Amino acid sequence: MPKVKIPTPLRQYAGGNAEVTITGKTAGEALGKLAEEYPELRQHLYTGDGKLRSFVNVYKGDEDIRYLDGPETAVSDDDELSIIPSIAGGCRGETR
């Protein structure tokens, strides 16, 4: 079964786990099962219409699944998926 690495900000919604082993033959199926197992995580991964949020990046190994087959990217038992939330922010405020 593939492993899914959970980033620190989302671990509180995944039982505090840094990594979860989950079933699934595709990245989308594995993430869907993850959201089923940890329902509080769903709202942080998916939009209201069930699409993966645009600021949530998912990697299979070192490859962004958007550049593979998206949610249909095949995964095997030895694969590792990483959820990487985009980080933005900062400002060009006044200098001190």
mmCIF file of N, CA, C and O in Angstrom, residues 3-94:
data_model
loop_
_atom_site.group_PDB
_atom_site.id
_atom_site.type_symbol
_atom_site.label_atom_id
_atom_site.label_comp_id
_atom_site.label_asym_id
_atom_site.label_seq_id
_atom_site.Cartn_x
_atom_site.Cartn_y
_atom_site.Cartn_z
ATOM 1 N N LYS A 3 2.306 4.960 0.745
ATOM 2 C CA LYS A 3 2.361 5.801 1.943
ATOM 3 C C LYS A 3 2.093 7.236 1.532
ATOM 4 O O LYS A 3 2.523 7.670 0.468
ATOM 5 N N VAL A 4 1.409 7.959 2.392
ATOM 6 C CA VAL A 4 1.146 9.374 2.156
ATOM 7 C C VAL A 4 1.787 10.159 3.284
ATOM 8 O O VAL A 4 1.504 9.912 4.456
ATOM 9 N N LYS A 5 2.685 11.059 2.920
ATOM 10 C CA LYS A 5 3.307 11.933 3.922
ATOM 11 C C LYS A 5 2.408 13.136 4.152
ATOM 12 O O LYS A 5 1.980 13.782 3.190
ATOM 13 N N ILE A 6 2.133 13.406 5.415
ATOM 14 C CA ILE A 6 1.244 14.500 5.792
ATOM 15 C C ILE A 6 2.101 15.669 6.287
ATOM 16 O O ILE A 6 2.915 15.496 7.204
ATOM 17 N N PRO A 7 1.913 16.861 5.729
ATOM 18 C CA PRO A 7 2.712 18.007 6.195
ATOM 19 C C PRO A 7 2.288 18.422 7.608
ATOM 20 O O PRO A 7 1.143 18.201 8.019
ATOM 21 N N THR A 8 3.185 19.020 8.310
ATOM 22 C CA THR A 8 2.953 19.413 9.710
ATOM 23 C C THR A 8 1.641 20.172 9.918
ATOM 24 O O THR A 8 0.894 19.833 10.834
ATOM 25 N N PRO A 9 1.295 21.173 9.099
ATOM 26 C CA PRO A 9 0.044 21.914 9.365
ATOM 27 C C PRO A 9 -1.214 21.058 9.256
ATOM 28 O O PRO A 9 -2.236 21.405 9.814
ATOM 29 N N LEU A 10 -1.154 19.953 8.534
ATOM 30 C CA LEU A 10 -2.337 19.114 8.340
ATOM 31 C C LEU A 10 -2.377 17.899 9.264
ATOM 32 O O LEU A 10 -3.373 17.188 9.308
ATOM 33 N N ARG A 11 -1.309 17.654 9.996
ATOM 34 C CA ARG A 11 -1.258 16.460 10.850
ATOM 35 C C ARG A 11 -2.332 16.463 11.923
ATOM 36 O O ARG A 11 -2.824 15.405 12.308
ATOM 37 N N GLN A 12 -2.709 17.622 12.386
ATOM 38 C CA GLN A 12 -3.750 17.684 13.416
ATOM 39 C C GLN A 12 -5.074 17.132 12.905
ATOM 40 O O GLN A 12 -5.926 16.745 13.688
ATOM 41 N N TYR A 13 -5.252 17.107 11.595
ATOM 42 C CA TYR A 13 -6.480 16.577 11.001
ATOM 43 C C TYR A 13 -6.330 15.111 10.582
ATOM 44 O O TYR A 13 -7.272 14.521 10.057
ATOM 45 N N ALA A 14 -5.149 14.576 10.792
ATOM 46 C CA ALA A 14 -4.880 13.186 10.405
ATOM 47 C C ALA A 14 -4.402 12.387 11.614
ATOM 48 O O ALA A 14 -3.495 11.560 11.504
ATOM 49 N N GLY A 15 -4.985 12.657 12.750
ATOM 50 C CA GLY A 15 -4.651 11.920 13.960
ATOM 51 C C GLY A 15 -3.229 12.145 14.439
ATOM 52 O O GLY A 15 -2.687 11.322 15.170
ATOM 53 N N GLY A 16 -2.610 13.245 13.999
ATOM 54 C CA GLY A 16 -1.244 13.548 14.416
ATOM 55 C C GLY A 16 -0.194 12.763 13.649
ATOM 56 O O GLY A 16 0.996 12.852 13.948
ATOM 57 N N ASN A 17 -0.615 12.011 12.650
ATOM 58 C CA ASN A 17 0.314 11.171 11.886
ATOM 59 C C ASN A 17 1.123 11.978 10.879
ATOM 60 O O ASN A 17 0.580 12.823 10.183
ATOM 61 N N ALA A 18 2.407 11.665 10.802
ATOM 62 C CA ALA A 18 3.270 12.271 9.795
ATOM 63 C C ALA A 18 3.197 11.486 8.497
ATOM 64 O O ALA A 18 3.504 12.009 7.423
ATOM 65 N N GLU A 19 2.804 10.243 8.597
ATOM 66 C CA GLU A 19 2.746 9.370 7.436
ATOM 67 C C GLU A 19 1.624 8.359 7.653
ATOM 68 O O GLU A 19 1.441 7.862 8.756
ATOM 69 N N VAL A 20 0.894 8.086 6.604
ATOM 70 C CA VAL A 20 -0.221 7.132 6.687
ATOM 71 C C VAL A 20 -0.095 6.160 5.524
ATOM 72 O O VAL A 20 0.153 6.566 4.391
ATOM 73 N N THR A 21 -0.237 4.896 5.802
ATOM 74 C CA THR A 21 -0.278 3.889 4.747
ATOM 75 C C THR A 21 -1.735 3.688 4.388
ATOM 76 O O THR A 21 -2.581 3.507 5.257
ATOM 77 N N ILE A 22 -2.027 3.768 3.088
ATOM 78 C CA ILE A 22 -3.421 3.789 2.646
ATOM 79 C C ILE A 22 -3.558 2.951 1.379
ATOM 80 O O ILE A 22 -2.591 2.757 0.662
ATOM 81 N N THR A 23 -4.744 2.473 1.117
ATOM 82 C CA THR A 23 -4.966 1.704 -0.108
ATOM 83 C C THR A 23 -5.251 2.654 -1.267
ATOM 84 O O THR A 23 -5.632 3.802 -1.064
ATOM 85 N N GLY A 24 -5.074 2.131 -2.453
ATOM 86 C CA GLY A 24 -5.375 2.926 -3.638
ATOM 87 C C GLY A 24 -4.460 2.554 -4.781
ATOM 88 O O GLY A 24 -3.283 2.310 -4.569
ATOM 89 N N LYS A 25 -5.029 2.505 -5.969
ATOM 90 C CA LYS A 25 -4.235 2.186 -7.150
ATOM 91 C C LYS A 25 -3.830 3.445 -7.916
ATOM 92 O O LYS A 25 -3.007 3.383 -8.822
ATOM 93 N N THR A 26 -4.480 4.571 -7.563
ATOM 94 C CA THR A 26 -4.115 5.850 -8.167
ATOM 95 C C THR A 26 -3.908 6.865 -7.037
ATOM 96 O O THR A 26 -4.375 6.654 -5.899
ATOM 97 N N ALA A 27 -3.264 7.973 -7.374
ATOM 98 C CA ALA A 27 -3.049 9.021 -6.370
ATOM 99 C C ALA A 27 -4.388 9.552 -5.874
ATOM 100 O O ALA A 27 -4.587 9.740 -4.666
ATOM 101 N N GLY A 28 -5.337 9.763 -6.797
ATOM 102 C CA GLY A 28 -6.652 10.272 -6.412
ATOM 103 C C GLY A 28 -7.394 9.315 -5.496
ATOM 104 O O GLY A 28 -8.028 9.726 -4.532
ATOM 105 N N GLU A 29 -7.302 8.036 -5.800
ATOM 106 C CA GLU A 29 -7.971 7.030 -4.975
ATOM 107 C C GLU A 29 -7.343 6.991 -3.582
ATOM 108 O O GLU A 29 -8.057 6.930 -2.579
ATOM 109 N N ALA A 30 -6.027 7.043 -3.513
ATOM 110 C CA ALA A 30 -5.345 7.021 -2.214
ATOM 111 C C ALA A 30 -5.706 8.259 -1.386
ATOM 112 O O ALA A 30 -5.984 8.157 -0.186
ATOM 113 N N LEU A 31 -5.736 9.429 -2.039
ATOM 114 C CA LEU A 31 -6.096 10.645 -1.303
ATOM 115 C C LEU A 31 -7.553 10.618 -0.866
ATOM 116 O O LEU A 31 -7.895 11.085 0.220
ATOM 117 N N GLY A 32 -8.412 10.065 -1.707
ATOM 118 C CA GLY A 32 -9.819 9.923 -1.347
ATOM 119 C C GLY A 32 -9.985 9.020 -0.131
ATOM 120 O O GLY A 32 -10.760 9.316 0.782
ATOM 121 N N LYS A 33 -9.245 7.918 -0.110
ATOM 122 C CA LYS A 33 -9.305 7.001 1.049
ATOM 123 C C LYS A 33 -8.756 7.693 2.293
ATOM 124 O O LYS A 33 -9.264 7.495 3.395
ATOM 125 N N LEU A 34 -7.725 8.489 2.096
ATOM 126 C CA LEU A 34 -7.164 9.233 3.225
ATOM 127 C C LEU A 34 -8.215 10.176 3.818
ATOM 128 O O LEU A 34 -8.391 10.247 5.037
ATOM 129 N N ALA A 35 -8.934 10.860 2.942
ATOM 130 C CA ALA A 35 -9.983 11.783 3.393
ATOM 131 C C ALA A 35 -11.153 11.031 4.036
ATOM 132 O O ALA A 35 -11.813 11.565 4.923
ATOM 133 N N GLU A 36 -11.401 9.817 3.587
ATOM 134 C CA GLU A 36 -12.446 9.001 4.229
ATOM 135 C C GLU A 36 -12.012 8.593 5.627
ATOM 136 O O GLU A 36 -12.803 8.612 6.566
ATOM 137 N N GLU A 37 -10.750 8.219 5.742
ATOM 138 C CA GLU A 37 -10.241 7.761 7.034
ATOM 139 C C GLU A 37 -10.109 8.921 8.023
ATOM 140 O O GLU A 37 -10.274 8.737 9.219
ATOM 141 N N TYR A 38 -9.802 10.095 7.502
ATOM 142 C CA TYR A 38 -9.648 11.286 8.351
ATOM 143 C C TYR A 38 -10.544 12.397 7.785
ATOM 144 O O TYR A 38 -10.074 13.290 7.072
ATOM 145 N N PRO A 39 -11.840 12.356 8.096
ATOM 146 C CA PRO A 39 -12.800 13.302 7.499
ATOM 147 C C PRO A 39 -12.470 14.777 7.704
ATOM 148 O O PRO A 39 -12.785 15.598 6.849
ATOM 149 N N GLU A 40 -11.825 15.124 8.794
ATOM 150 C CA GLU A 40 -11.469 16.537 9.023
ATOM 151 C C GLU A 40 -10.438 17.027 8.014
ATOM 152 O O GLU A 40 -10.310 18.219 7.786
ATOM 153 N N LEU A 41 -9.725 16.109 7.428
ATOM 154 C CA LEU A 41 -8.700 16.455 6.441
ATOM 155 C C LEU A 41 -9.316 16.853 5.098
ATOM 156 O O LEU A 41 -8.739 17.641 4.347
ATOM 157 N N ARG A 42 -10.503 16.329 4.815
ATOM 158 C CA ARG A 42 -11.138 16.531 3.502
ATOM 159 C C ARG A 42 -11.233 18.003 3.115
ATOM 160 O O ARG A 42 -10.858 18.395 2.020
ATOM 161 N N GLN A 43 -11.732 18.831 4.016
ATOM 162 C CA GLN A 43 -11.925 20.242 3.680
ATOM 163 C C GLN A 43 -10.612 20.967 3.382
ATOM 164 O O GLN A 43 -10.607 21.999 2.724
ATOM 165 N N HIS A 44 -9.511 20.429 3.843
ATOM 166 C CA HIS A 44 -8.211 21.054 3.594
ATOM 167 C C HIS A 44 -7.588 20.565 2.282
ATOM 168 O O HIS A 44 -6.662 21.183 1.773
ATOM 169 N N LEU A 45 -8.092 19.454 1.781
ATOM 170 C CA LEU A 45 -7.561 18.894 0.535
ATOM 171 C C LEU A 45 -8.454 19.175 -0.666
ATOM 172 O O LEU A 45 -7.960 19.378 -1.770
ATOM 173 N N TYR A 46 -9.790 19.173 -0.433
ATOM 174 C CA TYR A 46 -10.732 19.246 -1.544
ATOM 175 C C TYR A 46 -11.628 20.471 -1.464
ATOM 176 O O TYR A 46 -11.966 20.940 -0.385
ATOM 177 N N THR A 47 -12.049 20.921 -2.646
ATOM 178 C CA THR A 47 -13.047 21.983 -2.718
ATOM 179 C C THR A 47 -14.424 21.372 -2.444
ATOM 180 O O THR A 47 -14.555 20.144 -2.362
ATOM 181 N N GLY A 48 -15.437 22.203 -2.349
ATOM 182 C CA GLY A 48 -16.793 21.732 -2.104
ATOM 183 C C GLY A 48 -17.313 20.809 -3.195
ATOM 184 O O GLY A 48 -18.156 19.949 -2.945
ATOM 185 N N ASP A 49 -16.784 20.964 -4.426
ATOM 186 C CA ASP A 49 -17.219 20.083 -5.504
ATOM 187 C C ASP A 49 -16.287 18.893 -5.715
ATOM 188 O O ASP A 49 -16.345 18.224 -6.742
ATOM 189 N N GLY A 50 -15.445 18.641 -4.722
ATOM 190 C CA GLY A 50 -14.644 17.420 -4.732
ATOM 191 C C GLY A 50 -13.350 17.469 -5.518
ATOM 192 O O GLY A 50 -12.713 16.440 -5.732
ATOM 193 N N LYS A 51 -12.931 18.663 -5.929
ATOM 194 C CA LYS A 51 -11.662 18.771 -6.655
ATOM 195 C C LYS A 51 -10.535 19.093 -5.676
ATOM 196 O O LYS A 51 -10.752 19.787 -4.677
ATOM 197 N N LEU A 52 -9.352 18.605 -5.987
ATOM 198 C CA LEU A 52 -8.204 18.898 -5.154
ATOM 199 C C LEU A 52 -7.945 20.406 -5.174
ATOM 200 O O LEU A 52 -7.966 21.026 -6.231
ATOM 201 N N ARG A 53 -7.798 20.997 -4.026
ATOM 202 C CA ARG A 53 -7.584 22.447 -3.951
ATOM 203 C C ARG A 53 -6.325 22.831 -4.725
ATOM 204 O O ARG A 53 -5.340 22.098 -4.739
ATOM 205 N N SER A 54 -6.374 24.002 -5.327
ATOM 206 C CA SER A 54 -5.274 24.439 -6.196
ATOM 207 C C SER A 54 -3.977 24.661 -5.430
ATOM 208 O O SER A 54 -2.897 24.552 -5.994
ATOM 209 N N PHE A 55 -4.071 24.957 -4.143
ATOM 210 C CA PHE A 55 -2.848 25.207 -3.376
ATOM 211 C C PHE A 55 -2.291 23.943 -2.725
ATOM 212 O O PHE A 55 -1.306 24.001 -1.995
ATOM 213 N N VAL A 56 -2.926 22.822 -3.001
ATOM 214 C CA VAL A 56 -2.428 21.546 -2.482
ATOM 215 C C VAL A 56 -1.680 20.845 -3.610
ATOM 216 O O VAL A 56 -2.255 20.533 -4.651
ATOM 217 N N ASN A 57 -0.399 20.655 -3.413
ATOM 218 C CA ASN A 57 0.433 19.963 -4.388
ATOM 219 C C ASN A 57 0.680 18.546 -3.896
ATOM 220 O O ASN A 57 0.943 18.339 -2.707
ATOM 221 N N VAL A 58 0.598 17.615 -4.807
ATOM 222 C CA VAL A 58 0.818 16.213 -4.443
ATOM 223 C C VAL A 58 1.939 15.669 -5.314
ATOM 224 O O VAL A 58 1.915 15.808 -6.538
ATOM 225 N N TYR A 59 2.909 15.077 -4.659
ATOM 226 C CA TYR A 59 4.053 14.510 -5.359
ATOM 227 C C TYR A 59 4.081 12.998 -5.184
ATOM 228 O O TYR A 59 3.797 12.494 -4.100
ATOM 229 N N LYS A 60 4.389 12.334 -6.261
ATOM 230 C CA LYS A 60 4.680 10.897 -6.210
ATOM 231 C C LYS A 60 6.191 10.816 -6.309
ATOM 232 O O LYS A 60 6.759 11.143 -7.364
ATOM 233 N N GLY A 61 6.818 10.483 -5.223
ATOM 234 C CA GLY A 61 8.276 10.570 -5.187
ATOM 235 C C GLY A 61 8.669 12.022 -5.375
ATOM 236 O O GLY A 61 8.219 12.889 -4.626
ATOM 237 N N ASP A 62 9.436 12.319 -6.416
ATOM 238 C CA ASP A 62 9.869 13.688 -6.696
ATOM 239 C C ASP A 62 9.043 14.361 -7.787
ATOM 240 O O ASP A 62 9.343 15.482 -8.180
ATOM 241 N N GLU A 63 8.034 13.682 -8.291
ATOM 242 C CA GLU A 63 7.260 14.199 -9.416
ATOM 243 C C GLU A 63 5.907 14.743 -8.970
ATOM 244 O O GLU A 63 5.140 14.052 -8.294
ATOM 245 N N ASP A 64 5.592 15.943 -9.393
ATOM 246 C CA ASP A 64 4.286 16.547 -9.147
ATOM 247 C C ASP A 64 3.269 15.781 -9.990
ATOM 248 O O ASP A 64 3.444 15.672 -11.209
ATOM 249 N N ILE A 65 2.220 15.264 -9.360
ATOM 250 C CA ILE A 65 1.267 14.438 -10.121
ATOM 251 C C ILE A 65 0.559 15.225 -11.213
ATOM 252 O O ILE A 65 0.054 14.634 -12.153
ATOM 253 N N ARG A 66 0.536 16.571 -11.111
ATOM 254 C CA ARG A 66 -0.083 17.377 -12.177
ATOM 255 C C ARG A 66 0.646 17.184 -13.495
ATOM 256 O O ARG A 66 0.086 17.355 -14.561
ATOM 257 N N TYR A 67 1.942 16.857 -13.428
ATOM 258 C CA TYR A 67 2.737 16.672 -14.633
ATOM 259 C C TYR A 67 2.842 15.202 -15.017
ATOM 260 O O TYR A 67 3.546 14.844 -15.954
ATOM 261 N N LEU A 68 2.190 14.359 -14.248
ATOM 262 C CA LEU A 68 2.092 12.938 -14.607
ATOM 263 C C LEU A 68 0.677 12.749 -15.165
ATOM 264 O O LEU A 68 0.349 13.354 -16.158
ATOM 265 N N ASP A 69 -0.150 12.011 -14.496
ATOM 266 C CA ASP A 69 -1.531 11.822 -14.954
ATOM 267 C C ASP A 69 -2.537 12.404 -13.977
ATOM 268 O O ASP A 69 -3.687 11.957 -13.920
ATOM 269 N N GLY A 70 -2.106 13.395 -13.193
ATOM 270 C CA GLY A 70 -3.016 14.018 -12.230
ATOM 271 C C GLY A 70 -3.514 12.989 -11.228
ATOM 272 O O GLY A 70 -2.763 12.072 -10.847
ATOM 273 N N PRO A 71 -4.779 13.085 -10.830
ATOM 274 C CA PRO A 71 -5.316 12.137 -9.856
ATOM 275 C C PRO A 71 -5.314 10.696 -10.359
ATOM 276 O O PRO A 71 -5.389 9.765 -9.579
ATOM 277 N N GLU A 72 -5.213 10.538 -11.670
ATOM 278 C CA GLU A 72 -5.179 9.186 -12.245
ATOM 279 C C GLU A 72 -3.778 8.585 -12.258
ATOM 280 O O GLU A 72 -3.582 7.482 -12.783
ATOM 281 N N THR A 73 -2.823 9.279 -11.688
ATOM 282 C CA THR A 73 -1.460 8.760 -11.616
ATOM 283 C C THR A 73 -1.445 7.436 -10.861
ATOM 284 O O THR A 73 -1.905 7.370 -9.717
ATOM 285 N N ALA A 74 -0.945 6.415 -11.485
ATOM 286 C CA ALA A 74 -0.889 5.092 -10.861
ATOM 287 C C ALA A 74 0.108 5.085 -9.707
ATOM 288 O O ALA A 74 1.170 5.716 -9.784
ATOM 289 N N VAL A 75 -0.262 4.412 -8.643
ATOM 290 C CA VAL A 75 0.642 4.246 -7.511
ATOM 291 C C VAL A 75 0.718 2.762 -7.160
ATOM 292 O O VAL A 75 -0.234 2.019 -7.371
ATOM 293 N N SER A 76 1.858 2.359 -6.649
ATOM 294 C CA SER A 76 2.039 0.974 -6.234
ATOM 295 C C SER A 76 2.344 0.934 -4.746
ATOM 296 O O SER A 76 2.488 1.974 -4.096
ATOM 297 N N ASP A 77 2.452 -0.252 -4.228
ATOM 298 C CA ASP A 77 2.685 -0.416 -2.799
ATOM 299 C C ASP A 77 3.955 0.276 -2.311
ATOM 300 O O ASP A 77 4.031 0.699 -1.174
ATOM 301 N N ASP A 78 4.941 0.379 -3.174
ATOM 302 C CA ASP A 78 6.218 0.968 -2.761
ATOM 303 C C ASP A 78 6.269 2.481 -2.934
ATOM 304 O O ASP A 78 7.253 3.108 -2.571
ATOM 305 N N ASP A 79 5.235 3.062 -3.501
ATOM 306 C CA ASP A 79 5.260 4.501 -3.766
ATOM 307 C C ASP A 79 4.968 5.319 -2.513
ATOM 308 O O ASP A 79 4.315 4.864 -1.579
ATOM 309 N N GLU A 80 5.473 6.537 -2.581
ATOM 310 C CA GLU A 80 5.255 7.479 -1.487
ATOM 311 C C GLU A 80 4.667 8.750 -2.091
ATOM 312 O O GLU A 80 5.222 9.315 -3.019
ATOM 313 N N LEU A 81 3.517 9.156 -1.563
ATOM 314 C CA LEU A 81 2.894 10.411 -1.978
ATOM 315 C C LEU A 81 3.167 11.452 -0.903
ATOM 316 O O LEU A 81 3.093 11.144 0.285
ATOM 317 N N SER A 82 3.478 12.648 -1.315
ATOM 318 C CA SER A 82 3.699 13.742 -0.369
ATOM 319 C C SER A 82 2.713 14.856 -0.673
ATOM 320 O O SER A 82 2.564 15.261 -1.825
ATOM 321 N N ILE A 83 2.026 15.317 0.361
ATOM 322 C CA ILE A 83 1.125 16.460 0.226
ATOM 323 C C ILE A 83 1.930 17.693 0.620
ATOM 324 O O ILE A 83 2.458 17.772 1.729
ATOM 325 N N ILE A 84 2.019 18.635 -0.303
ATOM 326 C CA ILE A 84 2.801 19.847 -0.057
ATOM 327 C C ILE A 84 1.889 21.051 -0.243
ATOM 328 O O ILE A 84 1.577 21.419 -1.377
ATOM 329 N N PRO A 85 1.428 21.669 0.829
ATOM 330 C CA PRO A 85 0.598 22.868 0.660
ATOM 331 C C PRO A 85 1.457 24.044 0.198
ATOM 332 O O PRO A 85 2.605 24.187 0.633
ATOM 333 N N SER A 86 0.912 24.833 -0.698
ATOM 334 C CA SER A 86 1.630 26.029 -1.141
ATOM 335 C C SER A 86 1.689 27.015 0.013
ATOM 336 O O SER A 86 0.752 27.122 0.800
ATOM 337 N N ILE A 87 2.761 27.713 0.054
ATOM 338 C CA ILE A 87 2.924 28.726 1.098
ATOM 339 C C ILE A 87 3.123 30.064 0.418
ATOM 340 O O ILE A 87 3.948 30.205 -0.478
ATOM 341 N N ALA A 88 2.333 31.002 0.822
ATOM 342 C CA ALA A 88 2.447 32.347 0.276
ATOM 343 C C ALA A 88 2.374 33.326 1.436
ATOM 344 O O ALA A 88 1.970 32.990 2.530
ATOM 345 N N GLY A 89 2.751 34.486 1.163
ATOM 346 C CA GLY A 89 2.624 35.477 2.220
ATOM 347 C C GLY A 89 3.806 36.413 2.236
ATOM 348 O O GLY A 89 4.559 36.513 1.282
ATOM 349 N N GLY A 90 3.943 37.059 3.320
ATOM 350 C CA GLY A 90 4.973 38.064 3.434
ATOM 351 C C GLY A 90 4.462 39.375 2.890
ATOM 352 O O GLY A 90 3.383 39.463 2.322
ATOM 353 N N CYS A 91 5.184 40.372 3.105
ATOM 354 C CA CYS A 91 4.784 41.665 2.578
ATOM 355 C C CYS A 91 6.017 42.523 2.366
ATOM 356 O O CYS A 91 7.090 42.224 2.840
ATOM 357 N N ARG A 92 5.804 43.548 1.616
ATOM 358 C CA ARG A 92 6.887 44.489 1.367
ATOM 359 C C ARG A 92 6.672 45.700 2.261
ATOM 360 O O ARG A 92 6.704 46.823 1.824
ATOM 361 N N GLY A 93 6.414 45.435 3.470
ATOM 362 C CA GLY A 93 6.103 46.496 4.406
ATOM 363 C C GLY A 93 7.261 47.453 4.607
ATOM 364 O O GLY A 93 8.293 47.406 3.934
ATOM 365 N N GLU A 94 7.062 48.284 5.514
ATOM 366 C CA GLU A 94 8.056 49.293 5.819
ATOM 367 C C GLU A 94 9.321 48.644 6.367
ATOM 368 O O GLU A 94 9.270 47.658 7.059
#
